[in-house]
CSV table of C-alpha atoms in Angstrom, one decimal:
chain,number,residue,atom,x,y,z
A,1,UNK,CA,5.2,-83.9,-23.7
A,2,UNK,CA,3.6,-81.1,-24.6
A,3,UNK,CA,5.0,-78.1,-27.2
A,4,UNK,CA,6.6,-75.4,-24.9
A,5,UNK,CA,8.6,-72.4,-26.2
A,6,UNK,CA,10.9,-71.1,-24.7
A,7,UNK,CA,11.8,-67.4,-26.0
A,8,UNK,CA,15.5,-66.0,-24.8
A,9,UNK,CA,17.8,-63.8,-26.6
A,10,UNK,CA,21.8,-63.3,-25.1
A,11,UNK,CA,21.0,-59.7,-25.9
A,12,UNK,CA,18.9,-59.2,-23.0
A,13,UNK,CA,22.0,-60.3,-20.7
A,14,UNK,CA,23.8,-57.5,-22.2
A,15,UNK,CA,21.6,-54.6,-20.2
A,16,UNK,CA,24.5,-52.5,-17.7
A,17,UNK,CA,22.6,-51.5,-14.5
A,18,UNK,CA,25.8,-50.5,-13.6
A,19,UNK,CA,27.7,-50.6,-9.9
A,20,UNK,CA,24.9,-49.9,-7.4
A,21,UNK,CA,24.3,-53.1,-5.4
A,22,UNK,CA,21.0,-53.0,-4.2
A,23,UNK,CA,21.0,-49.0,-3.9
A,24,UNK,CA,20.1,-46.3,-6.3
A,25,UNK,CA,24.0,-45.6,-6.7
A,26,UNK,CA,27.4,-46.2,-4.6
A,27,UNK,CA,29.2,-43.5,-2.4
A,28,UNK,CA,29.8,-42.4,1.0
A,29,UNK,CA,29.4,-46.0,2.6
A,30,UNK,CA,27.9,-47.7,-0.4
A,31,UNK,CA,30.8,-49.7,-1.5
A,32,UNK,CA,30.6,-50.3,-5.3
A,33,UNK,CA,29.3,-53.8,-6.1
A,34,UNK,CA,27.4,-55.7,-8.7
A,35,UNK,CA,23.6,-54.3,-9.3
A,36,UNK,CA,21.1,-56.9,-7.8
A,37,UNK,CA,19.9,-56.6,-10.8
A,38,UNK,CA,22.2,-58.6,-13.1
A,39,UNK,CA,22.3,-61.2,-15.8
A,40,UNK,CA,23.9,-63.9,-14.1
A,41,UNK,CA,20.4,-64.9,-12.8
A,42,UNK,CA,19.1,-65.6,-16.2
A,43,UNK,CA,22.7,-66.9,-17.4
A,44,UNK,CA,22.4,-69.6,-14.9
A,45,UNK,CA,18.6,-70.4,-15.7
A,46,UNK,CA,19.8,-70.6,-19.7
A,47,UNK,CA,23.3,-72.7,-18.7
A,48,UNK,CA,21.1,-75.1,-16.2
A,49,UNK,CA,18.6,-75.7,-18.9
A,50,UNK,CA,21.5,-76.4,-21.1
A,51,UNK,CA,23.4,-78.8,-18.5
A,52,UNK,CA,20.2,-81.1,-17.4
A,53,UNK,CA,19.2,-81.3,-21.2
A,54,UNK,CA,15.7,-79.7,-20.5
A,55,UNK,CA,16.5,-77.1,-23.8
A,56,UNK,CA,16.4,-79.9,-26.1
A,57,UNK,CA,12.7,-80.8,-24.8
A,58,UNK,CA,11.5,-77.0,-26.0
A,59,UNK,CA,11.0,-75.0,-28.5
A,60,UNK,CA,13.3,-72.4,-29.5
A,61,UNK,CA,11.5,-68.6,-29.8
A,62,UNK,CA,13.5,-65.6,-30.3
A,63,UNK,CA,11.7,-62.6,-30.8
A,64,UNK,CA,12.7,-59.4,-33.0
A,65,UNK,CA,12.8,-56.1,-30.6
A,66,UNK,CA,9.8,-54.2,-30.0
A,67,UNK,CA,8.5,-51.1,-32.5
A,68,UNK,CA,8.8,-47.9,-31.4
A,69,UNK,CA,4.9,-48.0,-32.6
A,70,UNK,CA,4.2,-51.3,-30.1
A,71,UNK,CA,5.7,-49.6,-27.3
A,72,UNK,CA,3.4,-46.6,-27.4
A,73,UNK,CA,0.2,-48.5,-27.3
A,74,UNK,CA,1.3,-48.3,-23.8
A,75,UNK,CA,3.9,-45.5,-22.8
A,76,UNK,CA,4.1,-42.4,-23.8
A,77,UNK,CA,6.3,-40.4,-26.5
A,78,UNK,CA,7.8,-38.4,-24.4
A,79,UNK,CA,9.3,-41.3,-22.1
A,80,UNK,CA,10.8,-43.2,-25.0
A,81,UNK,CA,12.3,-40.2,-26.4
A,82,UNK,CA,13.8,-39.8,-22.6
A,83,UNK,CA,14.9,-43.5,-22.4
A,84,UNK,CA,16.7,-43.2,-25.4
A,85,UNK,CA,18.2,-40.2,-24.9
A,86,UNK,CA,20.0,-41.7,-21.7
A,87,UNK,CA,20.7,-44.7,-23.4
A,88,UNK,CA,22.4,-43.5,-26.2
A,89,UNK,CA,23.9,-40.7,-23.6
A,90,UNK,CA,25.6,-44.0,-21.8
A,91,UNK,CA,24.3,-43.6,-18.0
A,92,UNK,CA,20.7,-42.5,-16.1
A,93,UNK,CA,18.2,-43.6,-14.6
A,94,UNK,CA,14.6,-44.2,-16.5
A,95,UNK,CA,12.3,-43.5,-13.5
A,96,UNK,CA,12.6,-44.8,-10.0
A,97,UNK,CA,15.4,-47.4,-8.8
A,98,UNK,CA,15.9,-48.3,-13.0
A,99,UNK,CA,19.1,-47.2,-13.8
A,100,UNK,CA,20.4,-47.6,-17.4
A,101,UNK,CA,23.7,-47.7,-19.2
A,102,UNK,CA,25.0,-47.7,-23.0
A,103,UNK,CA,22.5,-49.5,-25.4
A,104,UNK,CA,20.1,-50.0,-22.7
A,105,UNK,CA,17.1,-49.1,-24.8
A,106,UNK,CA,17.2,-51.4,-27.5
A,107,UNK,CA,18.4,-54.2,-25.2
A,108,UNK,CA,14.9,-53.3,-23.5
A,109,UNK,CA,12.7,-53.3,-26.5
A,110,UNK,CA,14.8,-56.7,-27.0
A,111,UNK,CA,13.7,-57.6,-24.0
A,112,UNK,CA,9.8,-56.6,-24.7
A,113,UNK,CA,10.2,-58.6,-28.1
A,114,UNK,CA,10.9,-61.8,-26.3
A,115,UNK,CA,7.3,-61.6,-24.3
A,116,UNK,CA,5.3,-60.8,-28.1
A,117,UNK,CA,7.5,-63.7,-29.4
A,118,UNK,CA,6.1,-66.2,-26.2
A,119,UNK,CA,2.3,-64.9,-26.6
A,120,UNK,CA,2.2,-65.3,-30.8
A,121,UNK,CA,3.7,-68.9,-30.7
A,122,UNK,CA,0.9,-70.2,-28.7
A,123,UNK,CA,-2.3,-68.0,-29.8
A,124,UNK,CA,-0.8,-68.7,-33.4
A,125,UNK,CA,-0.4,-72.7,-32.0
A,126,UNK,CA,2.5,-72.8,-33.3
A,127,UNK,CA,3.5,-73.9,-29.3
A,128,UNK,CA,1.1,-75.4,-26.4
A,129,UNK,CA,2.7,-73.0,-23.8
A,130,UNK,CA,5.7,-70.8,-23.6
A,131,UNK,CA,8.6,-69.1,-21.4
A,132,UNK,CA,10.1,-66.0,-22.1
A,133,UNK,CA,13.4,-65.4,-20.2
A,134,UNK,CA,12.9,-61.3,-20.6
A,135,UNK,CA,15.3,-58.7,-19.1
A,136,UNK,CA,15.1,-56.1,-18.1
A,137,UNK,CA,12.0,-56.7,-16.4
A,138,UNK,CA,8.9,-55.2,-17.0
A,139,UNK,CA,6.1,-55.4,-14.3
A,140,UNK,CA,6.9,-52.1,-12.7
A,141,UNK,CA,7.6,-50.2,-15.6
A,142,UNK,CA,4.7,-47.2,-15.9
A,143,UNK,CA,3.7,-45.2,-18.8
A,144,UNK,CA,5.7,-42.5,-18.6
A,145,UNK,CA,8.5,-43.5,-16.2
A,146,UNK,CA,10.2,-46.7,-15.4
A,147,UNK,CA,10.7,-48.1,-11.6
A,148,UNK,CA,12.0,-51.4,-9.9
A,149,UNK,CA,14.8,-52.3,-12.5
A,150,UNK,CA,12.0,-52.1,-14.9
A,151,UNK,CA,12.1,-50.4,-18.3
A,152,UNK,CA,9.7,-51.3,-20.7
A,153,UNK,CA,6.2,-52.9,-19.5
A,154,UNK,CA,6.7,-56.4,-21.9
A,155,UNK,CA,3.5,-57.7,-20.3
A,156,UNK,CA,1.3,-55.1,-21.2
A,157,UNK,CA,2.8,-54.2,-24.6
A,158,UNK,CA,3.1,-58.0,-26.0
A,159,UNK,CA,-1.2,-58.0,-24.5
A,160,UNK,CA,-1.9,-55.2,-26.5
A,161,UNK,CA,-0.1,-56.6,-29.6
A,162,UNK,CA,-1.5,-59.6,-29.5
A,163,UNK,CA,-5.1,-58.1,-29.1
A,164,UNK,CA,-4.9,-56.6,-32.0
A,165,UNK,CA,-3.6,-59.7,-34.1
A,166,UNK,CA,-5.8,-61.7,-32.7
A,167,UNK,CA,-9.6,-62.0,-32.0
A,168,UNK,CA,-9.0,-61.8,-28.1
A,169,UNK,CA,-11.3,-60.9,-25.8
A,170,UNK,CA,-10.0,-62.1,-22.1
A,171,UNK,CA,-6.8,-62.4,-20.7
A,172,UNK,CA,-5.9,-62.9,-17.7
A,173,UNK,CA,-2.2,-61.8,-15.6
A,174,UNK,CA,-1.2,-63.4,-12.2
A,175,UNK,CA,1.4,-61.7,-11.0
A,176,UNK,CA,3.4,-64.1,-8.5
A,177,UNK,CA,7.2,-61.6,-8.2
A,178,UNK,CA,7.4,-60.8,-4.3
A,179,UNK,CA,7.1,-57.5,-5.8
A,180,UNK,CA,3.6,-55.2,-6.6
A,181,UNK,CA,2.9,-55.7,-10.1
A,182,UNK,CA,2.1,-51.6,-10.4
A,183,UNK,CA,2.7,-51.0,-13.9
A,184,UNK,CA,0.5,-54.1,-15.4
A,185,UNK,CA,-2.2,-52.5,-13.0
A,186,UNK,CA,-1.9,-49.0,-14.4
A,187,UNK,CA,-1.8,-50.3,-17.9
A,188,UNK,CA,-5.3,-52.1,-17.6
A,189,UNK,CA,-6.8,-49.8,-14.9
A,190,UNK,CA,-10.3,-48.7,-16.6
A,191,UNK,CA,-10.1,-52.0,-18.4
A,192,UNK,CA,-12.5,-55.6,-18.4
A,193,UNK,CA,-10.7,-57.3,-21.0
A,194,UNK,CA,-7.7,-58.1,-18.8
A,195,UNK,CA,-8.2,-59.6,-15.4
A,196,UNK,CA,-4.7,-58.4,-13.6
A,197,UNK,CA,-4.0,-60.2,-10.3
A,198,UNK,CA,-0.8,-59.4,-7.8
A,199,UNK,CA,0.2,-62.3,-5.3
A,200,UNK,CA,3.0,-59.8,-3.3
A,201,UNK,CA,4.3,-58.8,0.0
A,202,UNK,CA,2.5,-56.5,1.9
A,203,UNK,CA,3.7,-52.9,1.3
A,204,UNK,CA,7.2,-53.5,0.0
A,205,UNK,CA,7.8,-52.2,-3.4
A,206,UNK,CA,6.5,-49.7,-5.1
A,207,UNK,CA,5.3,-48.4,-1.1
A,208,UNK,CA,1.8,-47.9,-0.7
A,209,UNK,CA,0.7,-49.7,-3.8
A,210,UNK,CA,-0.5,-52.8,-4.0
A,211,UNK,CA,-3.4,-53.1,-1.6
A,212,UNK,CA,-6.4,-54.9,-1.4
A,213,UNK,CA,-8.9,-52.2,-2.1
A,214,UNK,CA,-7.2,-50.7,-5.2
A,215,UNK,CA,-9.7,-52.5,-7.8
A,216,UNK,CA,-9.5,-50.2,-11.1
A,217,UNK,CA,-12.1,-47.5,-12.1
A,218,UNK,CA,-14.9,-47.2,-14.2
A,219,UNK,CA,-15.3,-50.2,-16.6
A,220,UNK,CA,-12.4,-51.7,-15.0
A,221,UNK,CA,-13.5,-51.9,-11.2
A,222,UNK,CA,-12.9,-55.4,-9.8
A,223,UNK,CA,-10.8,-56.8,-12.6
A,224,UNK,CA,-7.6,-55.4,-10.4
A,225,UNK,CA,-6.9,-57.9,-8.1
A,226,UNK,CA,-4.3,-57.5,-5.2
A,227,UNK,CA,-3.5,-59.9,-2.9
A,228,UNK,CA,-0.9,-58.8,-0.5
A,229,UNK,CA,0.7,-61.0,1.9
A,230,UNK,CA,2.7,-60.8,5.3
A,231,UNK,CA,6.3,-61.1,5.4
A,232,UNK,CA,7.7,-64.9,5.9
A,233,UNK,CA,4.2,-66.5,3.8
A,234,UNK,CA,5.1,-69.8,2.6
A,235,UNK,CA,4.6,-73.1,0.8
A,236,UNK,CA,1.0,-73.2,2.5
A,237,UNK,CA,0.5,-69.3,2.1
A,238,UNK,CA,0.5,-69.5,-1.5
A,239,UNK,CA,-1.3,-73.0,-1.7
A,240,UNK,CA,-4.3,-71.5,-0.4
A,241,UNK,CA,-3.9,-68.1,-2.1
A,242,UNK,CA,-4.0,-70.2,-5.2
A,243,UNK,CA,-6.9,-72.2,-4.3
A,244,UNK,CA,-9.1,-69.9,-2.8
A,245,UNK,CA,-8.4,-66.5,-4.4
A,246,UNK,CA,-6.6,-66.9,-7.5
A,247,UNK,CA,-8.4,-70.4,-9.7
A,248,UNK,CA,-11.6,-69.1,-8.5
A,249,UNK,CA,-10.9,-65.8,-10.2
A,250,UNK,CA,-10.2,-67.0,-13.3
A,251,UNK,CA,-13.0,-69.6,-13.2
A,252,UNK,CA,-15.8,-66.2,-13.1
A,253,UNK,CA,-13.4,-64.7,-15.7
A,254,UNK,CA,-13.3,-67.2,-18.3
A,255,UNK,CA,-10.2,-66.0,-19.8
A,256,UNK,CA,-8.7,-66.9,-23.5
A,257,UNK,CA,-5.2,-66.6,-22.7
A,258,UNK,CA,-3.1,-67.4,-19.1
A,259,UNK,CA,0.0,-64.8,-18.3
A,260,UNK,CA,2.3,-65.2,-15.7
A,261,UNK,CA,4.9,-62.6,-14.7
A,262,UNK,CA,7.2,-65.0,-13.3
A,263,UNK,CA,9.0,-63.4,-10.8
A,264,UNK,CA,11.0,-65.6,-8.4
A,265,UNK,CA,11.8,-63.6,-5.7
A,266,UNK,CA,9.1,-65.6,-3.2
A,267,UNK,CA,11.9,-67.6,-3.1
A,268,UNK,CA,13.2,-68.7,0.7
A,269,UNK,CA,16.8,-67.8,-0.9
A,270,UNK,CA,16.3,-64.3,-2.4
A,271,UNK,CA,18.2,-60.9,-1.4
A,272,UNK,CA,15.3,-58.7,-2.1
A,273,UNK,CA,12.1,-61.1,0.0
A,274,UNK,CA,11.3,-62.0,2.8
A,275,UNK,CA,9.1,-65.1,1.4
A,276,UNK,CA,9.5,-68.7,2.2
A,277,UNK,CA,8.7,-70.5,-1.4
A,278,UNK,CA,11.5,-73.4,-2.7
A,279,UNK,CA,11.5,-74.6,-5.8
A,280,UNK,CA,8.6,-77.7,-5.9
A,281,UNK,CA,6.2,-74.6,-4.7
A,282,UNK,CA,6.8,-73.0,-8.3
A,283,UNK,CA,6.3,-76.5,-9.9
A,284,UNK,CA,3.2,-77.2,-8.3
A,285,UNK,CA,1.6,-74.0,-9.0
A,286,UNK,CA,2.5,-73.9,-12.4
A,287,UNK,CA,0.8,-77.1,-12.6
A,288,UNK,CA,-2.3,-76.0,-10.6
A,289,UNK,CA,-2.5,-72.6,-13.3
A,290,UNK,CA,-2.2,-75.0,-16.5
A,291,UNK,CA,-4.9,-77.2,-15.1
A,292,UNK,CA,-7.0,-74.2,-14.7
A,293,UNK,CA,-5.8,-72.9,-18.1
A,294,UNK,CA,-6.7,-76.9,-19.8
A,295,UNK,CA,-10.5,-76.3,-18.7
A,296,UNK,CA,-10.8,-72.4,-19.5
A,297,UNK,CA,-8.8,-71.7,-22.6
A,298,UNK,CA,-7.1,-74.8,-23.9
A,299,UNK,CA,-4.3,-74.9,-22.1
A,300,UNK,CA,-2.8,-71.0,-23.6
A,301,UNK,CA,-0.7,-70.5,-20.9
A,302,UNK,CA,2.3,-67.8,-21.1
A,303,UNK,CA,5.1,-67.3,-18.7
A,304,UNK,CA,7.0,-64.5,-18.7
A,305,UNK,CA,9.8,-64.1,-16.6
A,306,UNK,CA,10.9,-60.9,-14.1
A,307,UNK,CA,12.3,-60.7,-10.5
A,308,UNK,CA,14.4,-62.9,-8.7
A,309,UNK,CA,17.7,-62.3,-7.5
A,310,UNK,CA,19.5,-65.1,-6.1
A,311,UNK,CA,21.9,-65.9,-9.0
A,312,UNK,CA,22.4,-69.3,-7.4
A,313,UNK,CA,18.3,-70.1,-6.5
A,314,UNK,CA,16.3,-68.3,-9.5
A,315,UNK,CA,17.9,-71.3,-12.1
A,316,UNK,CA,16.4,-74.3,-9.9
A,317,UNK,CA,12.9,-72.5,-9.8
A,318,UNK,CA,12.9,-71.7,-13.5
A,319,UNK,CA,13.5,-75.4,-14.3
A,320,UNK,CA,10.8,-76.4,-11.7
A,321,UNK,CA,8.0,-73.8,-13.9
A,322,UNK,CA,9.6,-74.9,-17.3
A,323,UNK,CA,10.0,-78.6,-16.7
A,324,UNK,CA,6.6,-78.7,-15.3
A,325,UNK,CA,5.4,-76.5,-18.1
A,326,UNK,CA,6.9,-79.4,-21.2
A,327,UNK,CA,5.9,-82.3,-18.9
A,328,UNK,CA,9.6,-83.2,-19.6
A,329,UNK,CA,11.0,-85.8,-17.0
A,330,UNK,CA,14.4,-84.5,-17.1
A,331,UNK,CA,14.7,-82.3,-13.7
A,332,UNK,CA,17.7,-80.9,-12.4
A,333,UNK,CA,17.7,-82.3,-8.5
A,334,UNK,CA,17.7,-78.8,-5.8
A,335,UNK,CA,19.7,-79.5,-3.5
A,336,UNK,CA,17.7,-76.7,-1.5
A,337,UNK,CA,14.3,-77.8,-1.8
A,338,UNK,CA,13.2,-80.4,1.1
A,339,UNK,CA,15.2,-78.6,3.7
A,340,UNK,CA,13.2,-74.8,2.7
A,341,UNK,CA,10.1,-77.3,3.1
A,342,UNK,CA,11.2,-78.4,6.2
A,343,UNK,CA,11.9,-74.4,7.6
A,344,UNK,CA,9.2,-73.5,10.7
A,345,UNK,CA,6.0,-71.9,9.5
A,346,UNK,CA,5.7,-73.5,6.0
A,347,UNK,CA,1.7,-73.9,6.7
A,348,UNK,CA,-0.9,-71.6,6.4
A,349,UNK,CA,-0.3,-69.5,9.5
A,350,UNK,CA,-3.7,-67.8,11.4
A,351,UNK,CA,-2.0,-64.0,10.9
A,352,UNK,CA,-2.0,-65.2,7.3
A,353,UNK,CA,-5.5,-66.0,7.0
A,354,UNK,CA,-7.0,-63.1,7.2
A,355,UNK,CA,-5.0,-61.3,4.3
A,356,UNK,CA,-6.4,-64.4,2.0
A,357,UNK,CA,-9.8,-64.4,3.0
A,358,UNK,CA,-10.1,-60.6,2.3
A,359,UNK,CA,-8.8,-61.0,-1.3
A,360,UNK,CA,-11.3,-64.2,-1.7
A,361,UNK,CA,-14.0,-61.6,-0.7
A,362,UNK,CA,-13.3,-59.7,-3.6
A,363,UNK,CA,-13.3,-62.4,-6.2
A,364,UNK,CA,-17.0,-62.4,-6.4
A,365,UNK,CA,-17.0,-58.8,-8.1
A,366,UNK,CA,-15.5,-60.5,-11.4
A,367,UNK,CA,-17.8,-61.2,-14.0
């Protein structure tokens, strides 16, 4: 068994994104309906924990929200004072597709206060590993503006904390959410000491991001990684991606400290992809990134969590990654998961190759 926090705060289910369904806002023929954006998906993650007895394996993290002087080593004044403004006002929308209600803010820097909680328990050693069950997200969130459902960017904020607490040099960020990981790219754009990498489908969201030949500037060319993928990429998509693009990565990188935004919106079950992944496929490459992180940088492996909208899907996935993460042998069974493995095209398919052998060509610009 190995230590393994796990950093979660009710708060964070508290965050109204109010009655838009998977549109900017209702009206005309947009019935009203639940956001797809909504707690229940972390609910269920926190209650499954709860009902296979997995939480009493981990460590219990909860993190204090995140200083208004944290948050601008990243964004910018004049977006906080915006964000809140509207969250205080009671309704708005913080950028692009991130709408807000009443108390949204602080439930955001709640949010970002979970992911500095996850990353000082294990460079302090206080825990092996760690899980943060964050929301809002954070991986789309930009400097000045948030996008995706995202408000505050908790990966790049807790990095930048922790940098300065700690003598860290290297960290590396694989970014496995169906979705572009755009604002943990801008955050580290002209930068070596973070190695950002995006496993995503091809052109979905944010549009025109996300592709293989956006690599950073200046001293931070080739330490942006993307890896886009076509749509319906499954268990043997993301095998090889692993293998071949993202452990070999990290092996030039040699990096101190592991992130994951944990997005699980690959899923075969998820509303917002078009991915084929089940539950197992999240297990085993959780298990493949702590192998890799056991022989780099002692195992310092973070997991922070952020898409995934299939209230019923995302809890089995999470306790694939957070089981795997404990070593625990308590598993909750998915009743899912050998007939998504069993779905046509689950290997590596020949229009597929070509995307991951195009990222691997890029891999050897890391130093």
């Amino acid at each position: 068994m190995r230590r393994t926090g796990f950093a979660f705060h009710e708060h964070c289910l508290w965050h109204d994104t109010g009655p838009c369904s998977v549109f900017d806002s209702p009206g005309a023929f947009v019935q009203p309906a639940p956001a797809a954006e909504h707690p229940e998906t972390k609910r269920r993650l926190r209650n499954l924990l709860e009902m296979s007895g997995l939480i009493d394996d981990l460590i219990p993290l909860k993190g204090e929200p995140a200083s208004e002087r944290d948050l601008l080593r990243f964004h910018t004044a004049d977006y906080l004072g915006r964000l809140a403004e509207m969250s205080e006002r009671g309704y708005g929308d913080a950028g692009e597709h991130a709408p807000l209600r009443k108390d949204s803010y602080p439930i955001a820097r709640r949010s970002t206060g979970q992911a500095i909680a996850a990353m000082e328990a294990v460079l302090s050693g206080h825990c092996d590993n760690a899980y943060a069950l964050c929301r809002p997200p954070g991986h789309h969130a930009e400097r000045d503006r948030g996008r995706g459902f995202c408000l505050l960017g908790n990966i790049p904020v807790a990095i930048m904390v922790m940098m300065e607490r700690h003598p860290l040099g290297r960290v590396a960020v694989i970014d496995w959410d169906v979705h572009h990981g755009n604002g943990t790219q801008q955050a580290f754009w002209e930068r070596d000491d973070v190695l950002t990498i995006s496993i995503h489908h091809d052109n979905n969201y944010p549009q025109d991001s996300g592709s293989h030949d956006e690599r950073g500037v200046d001293d931070g060319f080739g330490y942006n990684l993307n890896i886009p993928l076509p749509a319906g990429s499954g268990i043997g998509a993301y095998q090889a991606t692993l293998e071949e693009v993202v452990i070999p990565a990290l092996e030039r990188y040699q990096p101190e400290l592991i992130v994951v935004a944990c997005g699980f919106d690959a899923s075969a079950m998820d509303p917002l992809g078009c991915m084929l992944l089940n539950s197992r496929s999240y297990a085993q490459m959780t298990q493949a990134l702590m192998e890799a992180a056991n022989g780099l940088c002692d195992g310092r492996l973070v997991m922070i969590h952020e898409g995934g909208y299939s209230e019923g899907y995302v809890p089995f996935c999470g306790h694939a990654v957070i089981q795997t993460l404990c070593g625990s042998q308590v598993e909750a069974r998915d009743p899912m998961n050998d007939e998504i493995a069993r779905w046509g095209q689950q290997s590596l398919q020949d229009h597929q190759r070509w995307w991951i052998d195009k990222a691997a060509a890029l891999v050897k610009s890391i130093r």
